[in-house]
Amino acid sequence: MAAASLVALLLTVLIIPLLSFLLIAAKRSSSRLQRGDGRRLPPSPPGGLPLLGHLHLLGRLPHRALGSMAASCGPVMLLRLGQVPTVVASSAAAAEEAMKTRDLAFASRPRLLMADRLYYGTRDMVFAPSGERWRQLRRVCVSRLLSPGRVLCFRAAREQEVAALLGRVRAAAAADGAAVVNLSELLITYSNAVISRATFGDGSYGLDGDDGGGGTKLRKVFGEFEELLGTVPMAEVVPWLWPVDVATGLERKARRTSEEIDRLLERVIADHRRRRRGARRVVGDGEDDRRDFVDVLLDLSETEEEVGGVQLDTVTIKATVVDMLVAGTDTSYSLLEWAMAELINHPTQMRKLQDEIRAAVAGGVTEDDLPRLPYLKAVIKETLRLHPPGPLLLPRETLEDTELQSYHVPARTRVVINAWAIGRDPDTWGENAEDFMPERFAADGEAEYQKMGLDFRFLPFGAGRRGCPGVGFAVPANELALASLLYHFDWEVPGGGRPAVVDMTEVNGLAVRLKKALLLVAKPWPR
Ligand code: HEM
């Protein structure tokens, strides 16, 4: 057959039907978008394409791309991500309306295909849609796992893990001729260890950095789990393109990873059940209570048939355990990494903080010292303002038709709050909004942590009924680690040159972190 007729045949058989399909699909989804019943929908940025909508405009760092779009389009925008209508809120006023004034209407979560695959069909709490099941699981999480009393139970574990972190810094500094420490790697190990000890107990199955039990392999599986969770399958945005996920191996990888995690969780639960048989049951909070999260969940499942109508069966326990591990690891590690990077780039603030800690503490930092370190808290808050680990929080979905800043938002619209853009908004933070200036929080003191989630200019932990219940767990673990690193060592970039600059380029993952590992020279103090 001549080449010209082959092209004609291809056009007829493949391309023309495909084009017609694309046009119909695009028309359908745009008419769904515009269904405002005469009410005013938020404005949409230009550049949307048939089928893809605005997806191609998000790039590798969606919080930045969305921030730029909001600067020209306004603080409430309507995007179409593939076929998913998505409202993006980028001002403190819009966030307050969504997370306080109309909290109930904005408090659900969309069904995410990857969470479905990895969390036993979304049997967990983080990704659960609003409803009785989520409410009861959240109650268990807030009052039984993350209450102030339970956080206190893990004080010894935190202090031991900080000691291990300092030991690793000393060893790495001594082993390397140039005394360069890969601090990023050590901070991941620390954050993993703190949350996995709280979740699994002292036999942390290697996640705490002890390689005796195959820890390296396990951490790799968890790394893959987190990477998958941050991936948006094609089928989610353009459902009929699901074969792409099969062809790219995404489906297979998700199945393999969730099976491996499930095998670990089965082993953990079986070990706990075996250990608990015949053992004396310790109930109640306080430092003497040695129960980990798995113990507490097993206690609840064994003593109460149902928690407010929700059965804490083994699958729910496994899903909740993964929630804790995933929610508590990358977020904390990213915060510590950004804090150290900002301090290296701001030596005056670094010196001020070290002076505060070294004047208040003798020998080594303990949790009792933390209330006496107001500048430490200011540094952590300023880091969270500029670098919220989850810059777009977790996606929400509207439960019913509602409004945002007088725009109509239909039921079941996906909602994204751009906490990163809100934290850098010059209208609320002033002309120096982009600068690292912990002094802006210096007057706050301890009470301000309680205000987190009430000040809508500053939303690293989200807010409202879906706000992060792990703040009380995260704060002491991060404060203790940062204060200890700064008490025991002086830090600089290799070469020690001035100006000492860490490359602050971001990379997107489950949390946004530094693209290049933080390689620093650690000099023990006192010398
Ligand atoms: C620096 C540390 C942390 C940051 C920045 C952070 C941030 C967040 C954010 C932004 C959300 C979504 C909030 C929203 O939708 O409004 C969230 C939810 C959540 N976080 Fe955290 N988090 C941190 C640590 C933790 C820890 C240590 C735990 C538990 C051990 C935890 C458990 C959760 C849970 C269970 C949810 C889901 C709440 C729900 O959907 O009802 N987080 N977190």
Coordinates of N, CA, C and O and ligand atoms in Angstrom, one line a residue, residues 99 107-109 125-128 134 138 141-142 145-146 195 198-199 293 320 323-336 380 384 387-396 417 419 459-475 477-478, ligand 1:
M99 N -12.3 26.9 56.4 CA -11.9 26.0 57.5 C -12.5 26.3 58.8 O -12.3 25.7 59.8
A107 N -15.2 19.9 54.8 CA -14.4 19.0 55.7 C -14.3 17.6 55.2 O -13.7 16.7 55.9
S108 N -14.7 17.3 54.0 CA -14.6 15.9 53.5 C -13.2 15.8 52.8 O -12.5 16.8 52.5
R109 N -12.9 14.6 52.4 CA -11.7 14.3 51.6 C -12.2 13.6 50.3 O -13.1 12.8 50.3
M125 N -8.0 6.9 58.6 CA -8.7 8.1 59.0 C -8.3 9.3 58.2 O -9.1 10.1 57.8
V126 N -7.0 9.4 57.8 CA -6.5 10.6 57.1 C -7.3 10.9 55.8 O -7.6 12.0 55.5
F127 N -7.5 9.8 55.1 CA -8.1 9.9 53.8 C -9.6 9.6 53.8 O -10.3 9.6 52.7
A128 N -10.2 9.3 55.0 CA -11.6 9.0 55.0 C -12.5 10.2 54.7 O -12.2 11.3 55.1
W134 N -15.2 8.4 60.0 CA -14.0 9.3 60.2 C -14.1 9.9 61.6 O -13.1 10.0 62.3
R138 N -11.2 9.5 64.3 CA -10.5 10.7 64.7 C -10.5 10.9 66.3 O -9.5 11.2 66.9
C141 N -8.0 8.6 67.6 CA -6.7 9.2 67.4 C -6.3 10.3 68.3 O -5.3 10.4 68.9
V142 N -7.3 11.3 68.5 CA -7.0 12.4 69.3 C -7.0 12.1 70.8 O -6.1 12.5 71.5
L145 N -4.5 8.1 71.1 CA -3.1 8.0 70.6 C -2.2 9.2 70.8 O -1.1 9.1 71.1
L146 N -2.9 10.4 70.6 CA -2.1 11.6 70.5 C -2.4 12.6 71.6 O -2.1 13.8 71.5
I195 N 8.7 8.1 65.4 CA 7.3 7.8 65.2 C 7.2 6.2 65.2 O 6.2 5.7 65.7
A198 N 7.0 5.0 68.8 CA 5.7 5.3 69.4 C 4.6 4.3 68.8 O 3.7 3.9 69.5
T199 N 4.8 3.9 67.5 CA 3.8 3.1 66.9 C 4.0 1.6 67.2 O 3.0 0.9 67.6
F293 N 1.2 2.6 70.1 CA -0.1 2.8 69.4 C -0.7 1.4 69.1 O -2.0 1.3 69.2
T320 N -4.8 2.5 60.4 CA -4.5 3.6 61.3 C -3.0 3.7 61.7 O -2.4 4.8 61.8
D323 N -1.3 5.3 58.9 CA -1.6 6.8 59.0 C -0.6 7.5 59.9 O 0.0 8.5 59.5
M324 N -0.3 6.9 61.0 CA 0.5 7.5 62.0 C 2.0 7.6 61.5 O 2.6 8.6 61.5
L325 N 2.4 6.5 60.9 CA 3.8 6.4 60.4 C 4.0 7.4 59.3 O 5.0 8.2 59.3
V326 N 3.1 7.5 58.4 CA 3.2 8.3 57.2 C 3.1 9.8 57.6 O 3.8 10.6 57.2
A327 N 2.0 10.1 58.4 CA 1.7 11.5 58.7 C 2.9 12.1 59.6 O 3.1 13.3 59.5
G328 N 3.6 11.2 60.3 CA 4.5 11.8 61.3 C 6.0 11.8 60.9 O 6.8 12.3 61.6
T329 N 6.3 11.2 59.7 CA 7.7 11.1 59.4 C 8.2 12.2 58.5 O 9.0 13.0 58.9
D330 N 7.8 12.3 57.3 CA 8.4 13.2 56.3 C 8.1 14.7 56.8 O 8.9 15.6 56.5
T331 N 6.9 14.9 57.4 CA 6.6 16.2 57.8 C 7.7 16.7 58.8 O 8.2 17.8 58.7
S332 N 8.0 15.9 59.8 CA 9.0 16.3 60.9 C 10.4 16.4 60.3 O 11.1 17.4 60.6
Y333 N 10.7 15.5 59.4 CA 12.1 15.5 58.9 C 12.2 16.8 58.0 O 13.3 17.5 58.1
S334 N 11.2 17.1 57.2 CA 11.3 18.3 56.4 C 11.4 19.5 57.2 O 12.2 20.4 56.9
L335 N 10.7 19.6 58.3 CA 10.7 20.8 59.1 C 12.2 21.0 59.7 O 12.7 22.1 59.6
L336 N 12.8 19.9 60.2 CA 14.1 20.0 60.8 C 15.1 20.4 59.7 O 16.0 21.2 59.9
I380 N 11.2 27.8 64.8 CA 10.4 26.7 64.2 C 9.2 27.3 63.5 O 8.8 26.8 62.4
L384 N 8.2 27.0 59.6 CA 6.9 26.4 59.1 C 6.1 27.4 58.2 O 5.4 27.0 57.3
H387 N 8.2 27.3 54.9 CA 8.3 26.0 54.3 C 7.3 25.0 54.9 O 7.8 24.0 55.6
P388 N 6.0 25.3 54.8 CA 5.1 24.3 55.4 C 5.4 22.9 54.7 O 5.4 22.9 53.5
P389 N 5.6 21.8 55.5 CA 6.0 20.6 54.8 C 4.9 20.1 53.8 O 5.3 19.5 52.8
G390 N 3.7 20.3 54.1 CA 2.6 20.1 53.1 C 2.1 21.4 52.6 O 1.1 21.9 53.2
P391 N 2.7 22.0 51.6 CA 2.3 23.4 51.2 C 0.9 23.5 50.8 O 0.3 24.6 50.9
L392 N 0.3 22.4 50.3 CA -1.1 22.5 49.9 C -2.0 21.7 50.9 O -3.1 21.3 50.5
L393 N -1.5 21.5 52.1 CA -2.2 20.7 53.1 C -2.6 19.3 52.5 O -1.9 18.8 51.7
L394 N -3.7 18.8 52.9 CA -4.3 17.6 52.3 C -5.6 18.0 51.6 O -6.3 18.9 52.1
P395 N -5.8 17.4 50.4 CA -7.0 17.9 49.7 C -8.3 17.7 50.4 O -8.5 16.7 51.2
R396 N -9.2 18.6 50.3 CA -10.5 18.5 50.9 C -11.5 18.3 49.8 O -11.2 18.5 48.6
I417 N -6.1 24.2 49.7 CA -5.7 25.4 50.4 C -4.2 25.6 50.2 O -3.4 24.8 50.7
A419 N -1.4 26.8 51.6 CA -0.8 27.3 52.8 C 0.6 28.0 52.6 O 0.9 29.0 53.2
L459 N -0.7 28.4 58.4 CA -1.5 27.1 58.4 C -0.7 25.8 58.2 O -1.2 24.9 57.4
P460 N 0.5 25.7 58.7 CA 1.3 24.5 58.4 C 0.6 23.2 58.9 O 0.9 22.2 58.3
F461 N -0.3 23.3 59.9 CA -1.0 22.1 60.4 C -2.4 22.1 59.9 O -3.2 21.3 60.4
G462 N -2.8 22.9 58.9 CA -4.2 23.0 58.5 C -5.0 23.6 59.7 O -4.5 24.3 60.5
A463 N -6.3 23.4 59.6 CA -7.2 24.0 60.7 C -8.5 23.3 60.6 O -8.8 22.5 59.7
G464 N -9.4 23.6 61.6 CA -10.7 23.1 61.6 C -10.8 21.7 61.9 O -9.9 21.1 62.4
R465 N -11.9 21.1 61.6 CA -12.2 19.7 62.1 C -11.2 18.7 61.4 O -11.1 17.6 61.9
R466 N -10.6 19.0 60.3 CA -9.6 18.1 59.6 C -8.2 18.6 59.9 O -7.3 18.0 59.4
G467 N -8.0 19.6 60.8 CA -6.7 20.0 61.1 C -5.8 18.9 61.7 O -6.4 17.9 62.2
C468 N -4.5 19.1 61.7 CA -3.6 18.0 62.2 C -3.7 17.7 63.7 O -3.6 18.6 64.5
P469 N -4.0 16.5 64.0 CA -4.1 16.1 65.5 C -2.7 15.8 66.0 O -2.6 15.5 67.2
G470 N -1.7 15.9 65.2 CA -0.4 15.4 65.6 C 0.6 16.6 66.1 O 1.7 16.3 66.4
V471 N 0.0 17.8 66.2 CA 0.9 19.0 66.6 C 1.6 18.7 67.9 O 2.8 18.9 68.0
G472 N 0.8 18.2 68.9 CA 1.4 18.0 70.2 C 2.5 17.0 70.2 O 3.4 16.9 71.1
F473 N 2.4 16.0 69.3 CA 3.4 15.0 69.2 C 4.6 15.5 68.5 O 5.8 15.3 68.9
A474 N 4.4 16.3 67.4 CA 5.5 16.8 66.6 C 6.3 17.8 67.3 O 7.6 17.8 67.1
V475 N 5.7 18.7 68.0 CA 6.4 19.9 68.5 C 7.6 19.5 69.5 O 8.7 19.9 69.2
A477 N 9.2 16.7 69.8 CA 10.2 15.9 69.1 C 11.1 16.8 68.2 O 12.3 16.6 68.2
N478 N 10.5 17.8 67.6 CA 11.3 18.6 66.7 C 12.1 19.7 67.5 O 13.3 19.9 67.2
Ligands
HEM1 C1 5.7 19.0 61.5 C2 4.9 18.0 61.6 C3 3.5 18.0 61.0 C4 2.9 18.8 60.0 C5 3.5 20.0 59.4 C6 1.6 18.2 59.8 C7 0.7 18.8 58.9 C8 -0.6 18.3 58.6 C9 -1.5 18.8 57.7 C10 -1.3 20.1 56.9 C11 -2.6 18.1 57.7 C12 -3.9 18.3 56.9 C13 -4.8 19.3 57.7 C14 -6.0 19.8 57.0 O1 -6.5 19.1 56.0 O2 -6.5 20.8 57.4 C15 -2.4 17.0 58.7 C16 -3.3 16.0 59.0 C17 -3.1 15.0 59.8 N1 -1.9 14.8 60.6 FE1 -0.3 16.0 60.6 N2 1.4 17.1 60.5 C18 2.6 16.9 61.3 C19 2.8 15.9 62.2 C20 1.9 14.9 62.4 C21 2.2 13.8 63.4 C22 3.5 13.6 64.2 C23 1.1 13.0 63.4 C24 0.8 11.7 64.1 C25 1.6 11.0 64.8 C26 0.1 13.6 62.4 C27 -1.1 13.1 62.2 C28 -2.0 13.6 61.3 C29 -3.3 13.0 61.0 C30 -3.9 11.7 61.6 C31 -4.0 13.9 60.1 C32 -5.4 13.7 59.4 C33 -6.5 14.5 60.2 C34 -7.8 14.3 59.6 O3 -8.0 14.1 58.4 O4 -8.8 14.3 60.3 N3 0.7 14.7 61.9 N4 -1.1 17.1 59.2

